[in-house]
PDB file of C-alpha atoms in Angstrom:
ATOM      1  CA  MET E 219      -0.056  -0.015  -0.022  1.00 42.00           C
ATOM      2  CA  PRO E 220       1.583   3.372  -1.062  1.00 59.00           C
ATOM      3  CA  ASP E 221       2.254   5.973   1.738  1.00 84.00           C
ATOM      4  CA  SER E 222      -0.669   8.369   2.483  1.00 90.00           C
ATOM      5  CA  THR E 223      -0.501  11.954   1.238  1.00 92.00           C
ATOM      6  CA  GLU E 224      -0.052  13.171   4.784  1.00 92.00           C
ATOM      7  CA  THR E 225       2.893  10.779   5.175  1.00 93.00           C
ATOM      8  CA  ARG E 226       4.490  12.071   1.977  1.00 93.00           C
ATOM      9  CA  ILE E 227       3.916  15.671   2.840  1.00 95.00           C
ATOM     10  CA  ALA E 228       5.432  15.182   6.188  1.00 95.00           C
ATOM     11  CA  ALA E 229       8.617  13.532   4.495  1.00 94.00           C
ATOM     12  CA  ALA E 230       8.747  16.418   1.951  1.00 95.00           C
ATOM     13  CA  THR E 231       8.445  18.970   4.857  1.00 96.00           C
ATOM     14  CA  GLY E 232      11.551  17.226   6.557  1.00 96.00           C
ATOM     15  CA  PHE E 233      13.535  17.290   3.381  1.00 96.00           C
ATOM     16  CA  VAL E 234      12.596  21.008   2.865  1.00 96.00           C
ATOM     17  CA  LYS E 235      13.689  21.801   6.411  1.00 96.00           C
ATOM     18  CA  GLN E 236      17.005  19.915   5.716  1.00 97.00           C
ATOM     19  CA  LYS E 237      17.319  21.907   2.642  1.00 96.00           C
ATOM     20  CA  ALA E 238      17.292  18.520   0.739  1.00 97.00           C
ATOM     21  CA  TYR E 239      15.407  20.051  -2.108  1.00 96.00           C
ATOM     22  CA  SER E 240      16.466  17.353  -4.679  1.00 96.00           C
ATOM     23  CA  LYS E 241      14.589  14.898  -2.465  1.00 97.00           C
ATOM     24  CA  ALA E 242      11.561  17.138  -1.738  1.00 97.00           C
ATOM     25  CA  ILE E 243      10.830  18.103  -5.314  1.00 97.00           C
ATOM     26  CA  PRO E 244      10.188  14.626  -6.885  1.00 96.00           C
ATOM     27  CA  LEU E 245       8.094  13.707  -3.765  1.00 95.00           C
ATOM     28  CA  LEU E 246       6.006  16.773  -4.115  1.00 97.00           C
ATOM     29  CA  LYS E 247       5.632  16.399  -7.832  1.00 97.00           C
ATOM     30  CA  ALA E 248       4.379  12.635  -7.231  1.00 95.00           C
ATOM     31  CA  ILE E 249       1.807  14.002  -4.812  1.00 95.00           C
ATOM     32  CA  ARG E 250       0.626  16.528  -7.437  1.00 95.00           C
ATOM     33  CA  LYS E 251       0.508  13.751 -10.200  1.00 95.00           C
ATOM     34  CA  ASP E 252      -1.736  11.696  -7.791  1.00 94.00           C
ATOM     35  CA  GLU E 253      -3.715  14.788  -6.590  1.00 95.00           C
ATOM     36  CA  PRO E 254      -3.412  17.683  -8.891  1.00 94.00           C
ATOM     37  CA  GLU E 255      -5.607  19.857  -6.569  1.00 95.00           C
ATOM     38  CA  ASN E 256      -3.306  19.386  -3.601  1.00 96.00           C
ATOM     39  CA  GLU E 257      -2.755  22.920  -2.677  1.00 96.00           C
ATOM     40  CA  ILE E 258      -0.201  21.998   0.099  1.00 96.00           C
ATOM     41  CA  ALA E 259       2.060  20.110  -2.273  1.00 97.00           C
ATOM     42  CA  LEU E 260       1.943  22.885  -4.880  1.00 98.00           C
ATOM     43  CA  GLY E 261       2.580  25.613  -2.363  1.00 97.00           C
ATOM     44  CA  MET E 262       5.568  23.667  -1.076  1.00 97.00           C
ATOM     45  CA  LEU E 263       6.916  23.172  -4.653  1.00 97.00           C
ATOM     46  CA  ALA E 264       6.374  27.006  -5.174  1.00 98.00           C
ATOM     47  CA  ALA E 265       8.455  27.825  -1.977  1.00 97.00           C
ATOM     48  CA  VAL E 266      11.169  25.306  -2.890  1.00 97.00           C
ATOM     49  CA  HIS E 267      11.318  26.720  -6.502  1.00 97.00           C
ATOM     50  CA  ALA E 268      11.530  30.223  -5.052  1.00 96.00           C
ATOM     51  CA  GLU E 269      14.212  29.249  -2.749  1.00 95.00           C
ATOM     52  CA  ILE E 270      16.381  27.743  -5.483  1.00 96.00           C
ATOM     53  CA  GLY E 271      15.991  30.677  -7.748  1.00 95.00           C
ATOM     54  CA  MET E 272      13.466  29.327 -10.087  1.00 96.00           C
ATOM     55  CA  ARG E 273      11.283  32.457  -9.674  1.00 94.00           C
ATOM     56  CA  GLU E 274       9.173  32.260 -12.664  1.00 95.00           C
ATOM     57  CA  LEU E 275       8.046  28.701 -11.998  1.00 97.00           C
ATOM     58  CA  ALA E 276       7.356  29.642  -8.281  1.00 97.00           C
ATOM     59  CA  ILE E 277       5.126  32.463  -9.460  1.00 97.00           C
ATOM     60  CA  GLU E 278       3.239  30.156 -11.726  1.00 97.00           C
ATOM     61  CA  GLU E 279       2.776  27.779  -8.913  1.00 97.00           C
ATOM     62  CA  TYR E 280       1.711  30.293  -6.386  1.00 98.00           C
ATOM     63  CA  ARG E 281      -0.828  31.377  -8.986  1.00 97.00           C
ATOM     64  CA  GLY E 282      -1.828  27.769  -9.361  1.00 98.00           C
ATOM     65  CA  VAL E 283      -2.417  27.503  -5.560  1.00 98.00           C
ATOM     66  CA  LEU E 284      -4.722  30.566  -5.751  1.00 98.00           C
ATOM     67  CA  GLY E 285      -6.571  29.016  -8.628  1.00 97.00           C
ATOM     68  CA  ILE E 286      -7.293  25.970  -6.296  1.00 97.00           C
ATOM     69  CA  ASN E 287      -7.967  28.086  -3.261  1.00 97.00           C
ATOM     70  CA  PRO E 288      -8.242  31.869  -3.724  1.00 96.00           C
ATOM     71  CA  ALA E 289      -8.329  32.207   0.205  1.00 94.00           C
ATOM     72  CA  ASN E 290      -4.909  30.875   0.642  1.00 96.00           C
ATOM     73  CA  HIS E 291      -3.284  33.810   2.204  1.00 95.00           C
ATOM     74  CA  LEU E 292       0.143  32.435   2.449  1.00 95.00           C
ATOM     75  CA  ALA E 293       0.400  31.891  -1.408  1.00 97.00           C
ATOM     76  CA  ARG E 294      -1.164  35.187  -2.017  1.00 97.00           C
ATOM     77  CA  PHE E 295       1.354  37.002   0.317  1.00 97.00           C
ATOM     78  CA  GLN E 296       4.325  35.218  -1.241  1.00 97.00           C
ATOM     79  CA  LEU E 297       3.143  35.718  -4.805  1.00 97.00           C
ATOM     80  CA  GLY E 298       2.858  39.493  -4.024  1.00 97.00           C
ATOM     81  CA  LEU E 299       6.212  39.634  -2.328  1.00 96.00           C
ATOM     82  CA  MET E 300       7.890  37.904  -5.250  1.00 96.00           C
ATOM     83  CA  GLN E 301       6.266  40.462  -7.543  1.00 96.00           C
ATOM     84  CA  PHE E 302       7.410  43.387  -5.315  1.00 97.00           C
ATOM     85  CA  ILE E 303      11.013  42.027  -5.120  1.00 94.00           C
ATOM     86  CA  ASP E 304      10.904  41.783  -8.933  1.00 94.00           C
ATOM     87  CA  ASP E 305      10.026  45.457  -9.030  1.00 96.00           C
ATOM     88  CA  GLN E 306       6.395  44.982 -10.039  1.00 96.00           C
ATOM     89  CA  PRO E 307       4.565  47.089  -7.244  1.00 97.00           C
ATOM     90  CA  GLU E 308       1.342  47.264  -9.048  1.00 97.00           C
ATOM     91  CA  GLU E 309       1.113  43.435  -9.577  1.00 97.00           C
ATOM     92  CA  ALA E 310       2.100  42.941  -5.960  1.00 97.00           C
ATOM     93  CA  LEU E 311      -0.650  45.393  -4.894  1.00 97.00           C
ATOM     94  CA  ASP E 312      -3.075  43.373  -7.044  1.00 96.00           C
ATOM     95  CA  SER E 313      -2.113  40.195  -5.495  1.00 97.00           C
ATOM     96  CA  TRP E 314      -2.413  41.607  -1.964  1.00 97.00           C
ATOM     97  CA  LYS E 315      -5.626  43.417  -2.376  1.00 95.00           C
ATOM     98  CA  PRO E 316      -7.956  40.781  -0.936  1.00 94.00           C
ATOM     99  CA  MET E 317      -5.696  40.769   2.242  1.00 95.00           C
ATOM    100  CA  LEU E 318      -5.640  44.395   2.891  1.00 91.00           C
ATOM    101  CA  GLU E 319      -8.991  44.503   4.570  1.00 84.00           C
ATOM    102  CA  ILE E 320      -8.463  41.533   6.934  1.00 88.00           C
ATOM    103  CA  GLU E 321      -8.857  42.668  10.522  1.00 81.00           C
ATOM    104  CA  GLN E 322      -5.508  41.491  12.038  1.00 90.00           C
ATOM    105  CA  GLU E 323      -3.433  41.484   8.919  1.00 93.00           C
ATOM    106  CA  PHE E 324      -0.191  43.352   8.986  1.00 95.00           C
ATOM    107  CA  MET E 325       2.444  41.800   6.457  1.00 96.00           C
ATOM    108  CA  ALA E 326       0.430  42.608   3.345  1.00 96.00           C
ATOM    109  CA  ASN E 327      -0.389  45.905   4.590  1.00 96.00           C
ATOM    110  CA  TYR E 328       3.147  46.864   5.487  1.00 97.00           C
ATOM    111  CA  HIS E 329       4.516  45.613   2.100  1.00 97.00           C
ATOM    112  CA  GLY E 330       1.587  47.133   0.295  1.00 97.00           C
ATOM    113  CA  ALA E 331       2.482  50.483   1.806  1.00 97.00           C
ATOM    114  CA  LEU E 332       6.055  50.170   0.668  1.00 97.00           C
ATOM    115  CA  ALA E 333       4.742  49.318  -2.858  1.00 97.00           C
ATOM    116  CA  LEU E 334       2.573  52.457  -2.808  1.00 97.00           C
ATOM    117  CA  ILE E 335       5.590  54.584  -1.613  1.00 96.00           C
ATOM    118  CA  GLN E 336       7.514  53.160  -4.425  1.00 96.00           C
ATOM    119  CA  LEU E 337       4.796  54.168  -6.820  1.00 97.00           C
ATOM    120  CA  ALA E 338       4.902  57.719  -5.329  1.00 97.00           C
ATOM    121  CA  ARG E 339       1.416  57.320  -3.699  1.00 96.00           C
ATOM    122  CA  PRO E 340       2.224  58.102  -0.009  1.00 94.00           C
ATOM    123  CA  ASP E 341      -1.363  59.235   0.676  1.00 95.00           C
ATOM    124  CA  GLU E 342      -2.750  55.824  -0.044  1.00 96.00           C
ATOM    125  CA  ALA E 343       0.241  54.229   1.852  1.00 96.00           C
ATOM    126  CA  ALA E 344      -0.664  56.041   5.149  1.00 95.00           C
ATOM    127  CA  PRO E 345      -3.701  53.980   6.149  1.00 95.00           C
ATOM    128  CA  LEU E 346      -1.808  50.749   5.316  1.00 95.00           C
ATOM    129  CA  LEU E 347       0.936  51.723   7.357  1.00 96.00           C
ATOM    130  CA  GLU E 348      -1.264  52.575  10.367  1.00 95.00           C
ATOM    131  CA  ARG E 349      -3.012  49.240  10.051  1.00 94.00           C
ATOM    132  CA  ALA E 350       0.424  47.448   9.990  1.00 96.00           C
ATOM    133  CA  ARG E 351       1.440  49.437  13.060  1.00 96.00           C
ATOM    134  CA  SER E 352      -1.711  48.512  15.005  1.00 95.00           C
ATOM    135  CA  ASN E 353      -1.520  44.883  14.230  1.00 95.00           C
ATOM    136  CA  MET E 354       2.123  44.075  14.002  1.00 96.00           C
ATOM    137  CA  PRO E 355       3.510  42.521  17.255  1.00 96.00           C
ATOM    138  CA  GLN E 356       5.972  44.614  19.193  1.00 96.00           C
ATOM    139  CA  ASP E 357       8.606  41.804  18.927  1.00 97.00           C
ATOM    140  CA  HIS E 358       8.141  41.312  15.195  1.00 97.00           C
ATOM    141  CA  PRO E 359      11.515  41.441  13.256  1.00 97.00           C
ATOM    142  CA  LEU E 360       9.954  44.040  10.730  1.00 96.00           C
ATOM    143  CA  ARG E 361       8.761  46.295  13.505  1.00 96.00           C
ATOM    144  CA  PRO E 362      11.851  48.544  13.568  1.00 96.00           C
ATOM    145  CA  ASP E 363      11.708  48.955   9.776  1.00 96.00           C
ATOM    146  CA  LEU E 364       8.016  49.792   9.927  1.00 96.00           C
ATOM    147  CA  MET E 365       8.594  52.426  12.505  1.00 95.00           C
ATOM    148  CA  ARG E 366      11.399  54.080  10.463  1.00 95.00           C
ATOM    149  CA  VAL E 367       9.035  54.268   7.620  1.00 95.00           C
ATOM    150  CA  LEU E 368       6.399  55.769   9.819  1.00 93.00           C
ATOM    151  CA  GLU E 369       8.903  58.511  10.952  1.00 91.00           C
ATOM    152  CA  GLN E 370       9.657  59.623   7.343  1.00 85.00           C
TER     153      GLN E 370
END
């Protein structure tokens, strides 16, 4: 009897944690072959491909995750972050848009504000920065960066 999907996901997760991507990728692809709609396997593939520099494939896979589950906020955030890093602030904002009204959300609001500042739209960035400030934990590693942006 073949291993369950959960067992294979757990094994792939272990490989990813060990940075044994050459072992994780075929296992995740096998899961996808058996279960094309498995958003966890596809999301992990996207994360691995992003980590090893296969950015275009990772972006395509994050979009695939959102095609399976538009409410997958991790895939949505990661897609927007990759677009932002690739100097595509408008595309990043489009990706993050559904997240910007989530009550306790702070990462998409912070990065969305940075994208708006990059686009010379500081008035639109201000409320996003305020939401990020209100919701970001005091001990979050990005908190000092957020505070510097607010001081400008």
